[in-house]
Tab-separated table of C-alpha atoms in Angstrom:
chain	number	residue	atom	x	y	z
O	1	MET	CA	0.000	0.000	0.000
O	2	ALA	CA	1.021	3.628	-0.303
O	3	ARG	CA	2.652	5.385	2.629
O	4	GLN	CA	0.083	6.995	4.988
O	5	GLU	CA	1.077	10.418	6.249
O	6	ILE	CA	0.133	11.199	9.881
O	7	ASN	CA	-1.313	14.696	10.143
O	8	ILE	CA	0.370	16.344	13.136
O	9	GLY	CA	-1.844	19.460	12.982
O	10	ALA	CA	-0.857	23.054	13.567
O	11	ALA	CA	1.795	24.174	16.029
O	12	PRO	CA	2.060	24.425	18.902
O	13	THR	CA	-0.817	22.197	20.099
O	14	GLY	CA	-1.446	20.086	16.983
O	15	VAL	CA	-4.921	21.374	16.499
O	16	GLY	CA	-6.582	19.972	13.381
O	17	GLY	CA	-4.308	16.908	13.227
O	18	ASP	CA	-5.060	13.194	13.447
O	19	THR	CA	-6.407	11.952	16.722
O	20	PRO	CA	-4.226	9.500	18.639
O	21	ARG	CA	-6.494	6.704	17.487
O	22	SER	CA	-6.437	7.547	13.782
O	23	ALA	CA	-2.658	8.034	13.888
O	24	SER	CA	-2.199	4.660	15.594
O	25	ILE	CA	-4.339	2.955	12.929
O	26	LYS	CA	-2.048	4.311	10.218
O	27	ILE	CA	1.060	3.227	12.133
O	28	ASN	CA	-0.292	-0.277	12.666
O	29	ALA	CA	-1.158	-0.672	8.968
O	30	MET	CA	2.268	0.425	7.759
O	31	THR	CA	4.288	-1.581	10.296
O	32	GLN	CA	2.164	-4.637	9.560
O	33	GLU	CA	3.147	-4.374	5.865
O	34	LEU	CA	6.819	-3.833	6.740
O	35	PHE	CA	6.975	-6.927	8.920
O	36	ALA	CA	5.176	-8.967	6.234
O	37	ARG	CA	7.767	-7.902	3.661
O	38	GLN	CA	10.597	-8.679	6.088
O	39	ALA	CA	9.190	-12.156	6.578
O	40	GLN	CA	9.246	-12.665	2.818
O	41	LEU	CA	12.910	-11.562	2.605
O	42	GLY	CA	13.961	-13.847	5.425
O	43	THR	CA	17.473	-13.331	6.765
O	44	ALA	CA	18.432	-11.258	3.702
O	45	ALA	CA	16.489	-8.369	5.198
O	46	THR	CA	19.047	-7.961	7.961
O	47	GLN	CA	22.270	-8.823	6.058
O	48	ASN	CA	24.891	-6.583	4.490
O	49	VAL	CA	25.235	-6.318	0.704
O	50	VAL	CA	28.425	-7.475	-1.060
O	51	THR	CA	30.911	-4.699	-1.746
O	52	ALA	CA	32.375	-6.025	-5.038
O	53	SER	CA	31.885	-8.741	-7.655
O	54	ASP	CA	34.564	-10.862	-5.965
O	55	ASP	CA	33.322	-10.242	-2.389
O	56	PHE	CA	32.501	-13.745	-1.150
O	57	THR	CA	32.109	-12.893	2.556
O	58	PRO	CA	29.684	-15.475	4.002
O	59	GLY	CA	26.219	-14.123	4.782
O	60	ARG	CA	26.328	-11.078	2.534
O	61	VAL	CA	23.570	-10.461	0.006
O	62	ALA	CA	24.548	-10.736	-3.682
O	63	MET	CA	23.602	-8.153	-6.276
O	64	MET	CA	23.465	-8.171	-10.084
O	65	GLY	CA	27.003	-8.642	-11.411
O	66	HIS	CA	28.237	-10.469	-8.320
O	67	ALA	CA	30.551	-13.399	-9.130
O	68	GLY	CA	30.432	-12.398	-12.781
O	69	TRP	CA	26.729	-13.131	-13.227
O	70	GLY	CA	24.925	-10.662	-15.464
O	71	ALA	CA	28.029	-8.510	-15.944
O	72	GLU	CA	31.742	-8.796	-16.740
O	73	PRO	CA	33.526	-11.932	-15.468
O	74	ILE	CA	35.771	-11.487	-12.446
O	75	PRO	CA	39.205	-10.531	-13.868
O	76	LYS	CA	42.218	-12.600	-12.807
O	77	GLN	CA	45.918	-11.827	-13.104
O	78	PRO	CA	48.707	-13.858	-14.806
O	79	THR	CA	49.934	-14.889	-11.347
O	80	ASP	CA	46.522	-16.210	-10.270
O	81	ASP	CA	46.004	-19.972	-10.065
O	82	ALA	CA	42.874	-21.630	-11.466
O	83	ASN	CA	43.310	-24.312	-8.784
O	84	GLU	CA	42.896	-21.695	-6.062
O	85	LEU	CA	39.757	-19.870	-7.149
O	86	PRO	CA	37.283	-19.269	-4.298
O	87	ARG	CA	35.120	-22.341	-3.829
O	88	VAL	CA	31.987	-20.628	-5.104
O	89	SER	CA	29.925	-20.642	-8.270
O	90	GLY	CA	31.044	-17.831	-10.541
O	91	LEU	CA	32.510	-16.681	-13.834
O	92	PHE	CA	36.219	-15.784	-13.983
O	93	GLN	CA	38.382	-14.431	-16.794
O	94	PHE	CA	42.091	-15.078	-17.362
O	95	GLY	CA	42.718	-12.576	-20.140
O	96	ASN	CA	46.499	-12.532	-19.965
O	97	GLY	CA	47.566	-15.985	-18.860
O	98	GLY	CA	47.561	-17.687	-15.497
O	99	VAL	CA	48.513	-20.845	-13.627
O	100	ASN	CA	47.012	-24.317	-14.235
O	101	LEU	CA	45.040	-23.252	-17.299
O	102	PRO	CA	44.265	-25.395	-20.362
O	103	ASN	CA	44.786	-22.352	-22.591
O	104	PRO	CA	46.485	-18.984	-21.922
O	105	PHE	CA	43.312	-16.963	-22.560
O	106	VAL	CA	40.128	-18.443	-21.075
O	107	GLN	CA	36.904	-17.659	-19.270
O	108	ILE	CA	36.118	-20.211	-16.551
O	109	LEU	CA	32.615	-21.084	-15.410
O	110	GLN	CA	32.920	-22.634	-11.956
O	111	VAL	CA	30.095	-24.478	-10.221
O	112	ALA	CA	30.428	-25.458	-6.553
O	113	ASN	CA	27.795	-27.454	-4.674
O	114	SER	CA	27.140	-28.404	-1.077
O	115	GLY	CA	28.576	-31.883	-1.566
O	116	GLY	CA	32.078	-30.480	-1.935
O	117	TYR	CA	32.229	-30.931	-5.692
O	118	VAL	CA	33.707	-28.160	-7.826
O	119	TRP	CA	33.428	-28.240	-11.618
O	120	GLN	CA	35.158	-25.894	-14.044
O	121	THR	CA	34.400	-25.324	-17.709
O	122	ALA	CA	36.979	-23.210	-19.555
O	123	LYS	CA	36.105	-21.493	-22.842
O	124	ALA	CA	39.056	-20.270	-24.922
O	125	MET	CA	38.825	-16.593	-25.828
O	126	LEU	CA	40.658	-16.808	-29.183
O	127	ASP	CA	39.056	-19.912	-30.659
O	128	GLU	CA	36.232	-22.367	-30.047
O	129	SER	CA	38.048	-24.712	-27.655
O	130	ILE	CA	36.202	-25.848	-24.521
O	131	PHE	CA	37.762	-27.762	-21.617
O	132	THR	CA	36.326	-29.267	-18.415
O	133	ARG	CA	37.635	-30.683	-15.140
O	134	GLY	CA	36.576	-31.119	-11.514
O	135	ARG	CA	37.497	-32.161	-8.005
O	136	ARG	CA	35.757	-33.401	-4.872
O	137	GLY	CA	36.349	-31.849	-1.483
O	138	ASP	CA	40.036	-31.218	-0.911
O	139	GLY	CA	41.097	-33.813	-3.460
O	140	LEU	CA	43.263	-33.227	-6.492
O	141	TRP	CA	41.927	-31.623	-9.631
O	142	SER	CA	41.335	-33.998	-12.514
O	143	PRO	CA	43.299	-33.160	-15.702
O	144	TRP	CA	41.719	-30.708	-18.114
O	145	ARG	CA	39.774	-32.613	-20.760
O	146	ALA	CA	39.182	-31.118	-24.193
O	147	GLU	CA	35.510	-31.251	-25.125
O	148	ILE	CA	35.898	-29.133	-28.267
O	149	ASN	CA	39.362	-28.237	-29.473
O	150	THR	CA	41.420	-27.541	-32.572
O	151	SER	CA	41.377	-31.205	-33.625
O	152	VAL	CA	37.583	-31.208	-33.955
O	153	PHE	CA	36.886	-30.370	-37.581
O	154	ALA	CA	34.049	-28.379	-39.034
O	155	LEU	CA	33.336	-30.307	-42.224
O	156	GLY	CA	32.196	-28.398	-45.277
O	157	PHE	CA	29.107	-29.607	-47.115
O	158	GLY	CA	29.541	-28.038	-50.525
O	159	GLN	CA	30.141	-24.990	-52.644
O	160	GLY	CA	28.405	-21.773	-51.650
O	161	VAL	CA	25.463	-20.740	-53.791
O	162	THR	CA	26.340	-17.048	-53.697
O	163	PRO	CA	29.716	-15.287	-53.988
O	164	GLY	CA	31.523	-15.141	-50.668
O	165	GLU	CA	29.401	-17.803	-49.011
O	166	LEU	CA	31.035	-20.240	-46.624
O	167	ILE	CA	29.740	-23.715	-45.933
O	168	GLY	CA	30.876	-24.871	-42.495
O	169	LEU	CA	29.357	-27.267	-39.991
O	170	SER	CA	25.707	-27.605	-41.037
O	171	SER	CA	24.653	-24.094	-42.033
O	172	ALA	CA	25.749	-21.478	-44.528
O	173	GLN	CA	27.602	-18.442	-43.223
O	174	THR	CA	29.165	-15.386	-44.764
O	175	ALA	CA	32.708	-15.309	-43.435
O	176	SER	CA	36.317	-14.908	-44.493
O	177	PRO	CA	39.055	-17.551	-44.599
O	178	ASN	CA	41.175	-14.918	-42.832
O	179	LYS	CA	39.201	-15.711	-39.648
O	180	ALA	CA	38.476	-19.409	-40.193
O	181	ASN	CA	38.984	-21.611	-37.160
O	182	THR	CA	40.091	-25.242	-37.351
O	183	GLY	CA	38.001	-26.981	-39.987
O	184	LEU	CA	37.442	-27.785	-43.638
O	185	TYR	CA	35.606	-25.012	-45.488
O	186	SER	CA	34.395	-24.277	-49.019
O	187	TYR	CA	34.529	-20.819	-50.593
O	188	TYR	CA	33.248	-19.506	-53.881
O	189	ASN	CA	34.620	-16.286	-55.395
O	190	HIS	CA	35.604	-14.979	-51.977
O	191	PRO	CA	37.755	-11.816	-52.036
O	192	ASP	CA	40.097	-13.361	-49.452
O	193	GLY	CA	40.429	-16.598	-51.410
O	194	VAL	CA	43.212	-17.572	-53.805
O	195	PRO	CA	43.440	-15.157	-56.769
O	196	GLY	CA	42.529	-16.869	-60.020
O	197	PHE	CA	40.637	-19.728	-58.360
O	198	GLY	CA	36.911	-19.212	-57.841
O	199	ALA	CA	35.980	-22.421	-56.028
O	200	ILE	CA	38.358	-23.605	-53.312
O	201	SER	CA	38.342	-25.873	-50.274
O	202	VAL	CA	40.396	-24.578	-47.343
O	203	LEU	CA	41.798	-26.765	-44.584
O	204	SER	CA	42.421	-24.422	-41.644
O	205	GLN	CA	44.258	-25.316	-38.430
O	206	ALA	CA	44.467	-23.206	-35.265
O	207	TRP	CA	47.720	-24.000	-33.478
O	208	GLY	CA	46.940	-25.626	-30.129
O	209	HIS	CA	49.764	-23.987	-28.165
O	210	ASP	CA	48.812	-20.457	-29.230
O	211	PRO	CA	45.455	-20.344	-31.056
O	212	GLN	CA	46.059	-16.913	-32.585
O	213	TRP	CA	48.139	-18.676	-35.262
O	214	ARG	CA	46.588	-20.245	-38.347
O	215	ALA	CA	48.010	-22.591	-40.971
O	216	GLN	CA	45.849	-22.981	-44.074
O	217	LEU	CA	45.972	-25.195	-47.153
O	218	SER	CA	43.797	-24.243	-50.127
O	219	MET	CA	42.824	-26.852	-52.733
O	220	ALA	CA	41.276	-25.737	-56.008
O	221	VAL	CA	38.015	-27.487	-56.843
O	222	SER	CA	38.683	-27.168	-60.582
O	223	GLY	CA	42.160	-27.050	-62.069
O	224	ASP	CA	45.552	-27.789	-60.561
O	225	GLY	CA	46.198	-25.484	-57.641
O	226	ILE	CA	47.299	-26.037	-54.050
O	227	HIS	CA	48.314	-23.017	-51.984
O	228	PHE	CA	49.543	-22.480	-48.431
O	229	ARG	CA	49.875	-19.655	-45.904
O	230	GLN	CA	50.297	-19.096	-42.157
O	231	PHE	CA	49.405	-16.003	-40.146
O	232	SER	CA	48.029	-14.495	-36.922
O	233	VAL	CA	44.366	-13.606	-36.372
O	234	ASN	CA	45.141	-11.091	-33.622
O	235	PRO	CA	43.674	-7.590	-34.107
O	236	GLY	CA	45.825	-5.558	-36.463
O	237	ALA	CA	47.498	-8.604	-38.027
O	238	THR	CA	47.246	-8.988	-41.803
O	239	ALA	CA	46.805	-12.295	-43.600
O	240	PRO	CA	49.647	-12.812	-46.119
O	241	ASN	CA	49.332	-13.742	-49.765
O	242	TRP	CA	48.758	-17.383	-50.641
O	243	ARG	CA	51.915	-19.244	-51.758
O	244	SER	CA	51.603	-21.752	-54.591
O	245	ILE	CA	52.968	-25.222	-53.878
O	246	LEU	CA	51.342	-27.122	-56.767
O	247	HIS	CA	50.215	-25.898	-60.176
O	248	ASN	CA	49.983	-27.182	-63.737
O	249	GLY	CA	53.734	-26.757	-64.122
O	250	ASN	CA	54.628	-29.251	-61.425
O	251	ALA	CA	51.468	-31.344	-61.144
O	252	ILE	CA	51.964	-35.104	-61.205
O	253	SER	CA	48.376	-36.145	-61.903
O	254	GLY	CA	47.780	-37.777	-65.280
O	255	VAL	CA	51.441	-38.162	-66.236
O	256	PHE	CA	51.013	-41.802	-67.224
O	257	ASP	CA	48.525	-40.751	-69.900
O	258	ALA	CA	50.706	-38.016	-71.352
O	259	GLY	CA	51.600	-38.481	-74.999
O	260	PRO	CA	55.105	-38.238	-76.499
O	261	SER	CA	54.826	-34.465	-76.663
O	262	GLY	CA	53.494	-34.443	-73.106
O	263	VAL	CA	50.756	-32.363	-71.554
O	264	LEU	CA	53.318	-31.391	-68.915
O	265	PRO	CA	56.789	-29.860	-69.256
O	266	ILE	CA	59.366	-32.615	-69.535
O	267	ASN	CA	61.203	-31.437	-66.420
O	268	SER	CA	58.128	-30.696	-64.284
O	269	GLY	CA	57.846	-31.965	-60.728
O	270	LEU	CA	60.560	-34.198	-59.226
O	271	ILE	CA	58.485	-37.139	-58.007
O	272	GLU	CA	61.015	-39.872	-57.227
O	273	ARG	CA	64.681	-40.330	-56.451
O	274	GLY	CA	66.852	-43.121	-55.151
O	275	GLY	CA	70.314	-44.597	-54.774
O	276	THR	CA	73.473	-43.433	-53.033
O	277	LEU	CA	76.150	-40.808	-53.548
O	278	ASP	CA	77.821	-42.782	-56.367
O	279	ASN	CA	74.750	-44.469	-57.869
O	280	TRP	CA	71.509	-42.509	-58.105
O	281	TYR	CA	68.535	-41.583	-60.281
O	282	PHE	CA	65.955	-38.774	-60.533
O	283	ARG	CA	62.479	-39.086	-62.052
O	284	PHE	CA	60.353	-36.093	-63.061
O	285	ALA	CA	56.596	-35.965	-63.540
O	286	GLY	CA	56.893	-34.976	-67.189
O	287	GLY	CA	58.808	-38.167	-68.042
O	288	LEU	CA	62.452	-37.085	-67.786
O	289	GLN	CA	64.837	-39.486	-66.005
O	290	ILE	CA	68.536	-39.076	-65.175
O	291	CYS	CA	70.719	-41.935	-63.900
O	292	GLN	CA	74.340	-41.893	-62.790
O	293	GLN	CA	76.362	-44.962	-61.775
O	294	ARG	CA	80.010	-45.472	-60.921
O	295	PHE	CA	82.375	-48.421	-60.624
O	296	THR	CA	86.123	-48.948	-60.163
O	297	GLY	CA	88.377	-51.274	-62.176
O	298	TYR	CA	87.895	-53.345	-65.354
O	299	THR	CA	89.616	-56.081	-67.372
O	300	ALA	CA	90.768	-55.878	-70.988
O	301	GLY	CA	88.323	-57.450	-73.441
O	302	VAL	CA	85.703	-58.225	-70.780
O	303	ALA	CA	82.407	-56.363	-71.283
O	304	ARG	CA	80.884	-55.016	-68.099
O	305	ASN	CA	77.066	-55.038	-68.048
O	306	VAL	CA	75.350	-53.036	-65.272
O	307	GLY	CA	71.586	-52.528	-64.857
O	308	TRP	CA	70.252	-49.000	-64.401
O	309	LEU	CA	68.924	-48.309	-60.901
O	310	ALA	CA	65.639	-47.348	-62.580
O	311	GLY	CA	64.660	-48.558	-66.031
O	312	PHE	CA	63.947	-46.312	-69.019
O	313	ALA	CA	60.958	-46.504	-71.362
O	314	ASP	CA	63.312	-46.560	-74.364
O	315	THR	CA	67.049	-46.336	-75.062
O	316	PRO	CA	68.571	-43.359	-73.230
O	317	VAL	CA	71.543	-41.248	-74.165
O	318	ALA	CA	74.355	-42.875	-72.149
O	319	VAL	CA	77.911	-41.585	-71.872
O	320	PHE	CA	80.870	-42.192	-69.603
O	321	HIS	CA	81.896	-38.614	-69.062
O	322	SER	CA	84.625	-39.473	-66.578
O	323	VAL	CA	87.282	-42.223	-66.548
O	324	TYR	CA	89.552	-41.156	-63.732
O	325	PRO	CA	92.985	-42.752	-64.222
O	326	SER	CA	94.832	-44.679	-61.565
O	327	VAL	CA	97.887	-45.014	-63.834
O	328	ASN	CA	97.121	-43.497	-67.238
O	329	TRP	CA	94.258	-42.347	-69.442
O	330	ASP	CA	92.336	-45.058	-71.287
O	331	THR	CA	91.740	-44.088	-74.901
O	332	THR	CA	90.286	-47.490	-75.820
O	333	ALA	CA	87.251	-47.346	-73.492
O	334	ARG	CA	83.775	-47.342	-75.080
O	335	SER	CA	80.204	-47.951	-73.938
O	336	TYR	CA	76.582	-48.112	-75.033
O	337	GLY	CA	73.286	-48.555	-73.225
O	338	ASN	CA	69.725	-49.727	-73.666
O	339	ALA	CA	66.507	-49.257	-71.679
O	340	GLY	CA	67.548	-51.646	-68.918
O	341	SER	CA	71.340	-51.519	-68.605
O	342	TYR	CA	74.623	-50.311	-70.049
O	343	PHE	CA	77.778	-52.029	-71.358
O	344	PHE	CA	81.382	-50.902	-70.882
O	345	LEU	CA	84.403	-52.375	-72.698
O	346	SER	CA	88.115	-51.560	-72.839
O	347	ASP	CA	91.260	-53.025	-74.384
O	348	GLN	CA	93.205	-52.391	-71.193
O	349	THR	CA	93.149	-53.697	-67.654
O	350	LEU	CA	93.131	-50.721	-65.318
O	351	ASN	CA	91.879	-49.697	-61.885
O	352	ASN	CA	90.265	-46.532	-63.208
O	353	ILE	CA	87.047	-45.020	-61.814
O	354	VAL	CA	84.283	-44.971	-64.447
O	355	THR	CA	81.191	-42.738	-64.147
O	356	MET	CA	78.239	-43.478	-66.454
O	357	THR	CA	75.398	-40.989	-66.970
O	358	ALA	CA	72.179	-41.650	-68.888
O	359	ILE	CA	69.385	-39.243	-69.819
O	360	GLY	CA	66.078	-40.461	-71.196
O	361	ARG	CA	62.386	-40.962	-70.459
O	362	TRP	CA	60.838	-43.244	-67.879
O	363	HIS	CA	57.409	-43.115	-69.562
O	364	ALA	CA	56.363	-42.416	-73.134
């Protein structure tokens, strides 16, 4: 009810004011309402109010924003320990590191109950990682367990239907690969995509030790194009240009079907190598193969037949460009090769070092 004013009348005798009876009726009505309200409030009616959001003095009455509820989380310092938070339910923020954290920058939701259990859920501030742990009574904390972290992928479902559209998880979003978290995404004609490639799939990884860092691999949906970059997503940081690591000049797909003229440059893409320092071979995606083999010593009139470390598709150009003499130069040495091996012959018996080199094609 509204407050009832007691008319005290005119000075000095109070003439014209409420009679003692009418004044007492008003007093009784108002005090009756006050005591009824106090009964509804219980002990809170006689308690002090908290003085700050981190005031956990027993018996004090909480207000909006206390313990981080309905306002900013309680800020913690880099020297503060997540193991030693007050055993209360509240929301805490480690914005610049701390002790016993699963991530340097987290907000921790802590729930404490009367049974002595304390549970903590930590949400990373720079990515989507979520961690949980708990303890009972004065026991040890369980290890932080990742519920969602940088190894949980957001799988793309397909190409966007409008320019700049991102498909991630289960719904379409308009976003930039410059801010993509860990996941596999599809972009179509996005301004932050790879220049010259309209439709791309981007595999993005947030580094677990410091989630501001991203490593991204872009794969062209049509055409030969794989690009890479790494950068920071912190405010003010700029994503670098994409670097090409595979294109139609070094692609290895389809090389077995290439004709004699080749759909690829003959020296494109080193795809295989083998051997040792003295005997080795290189194979290139376009069909070029180079072999080099070396031996020491030979006998007059005895042909030496040695198989190439890797066979050729047809007869290569084979030469012995070096016969290093142990005693004298050998002017009678000669050789020839075929697709599988080479032959060396001399009219002298010497302990010379012979190096054979062959250049040809490993596929037509």
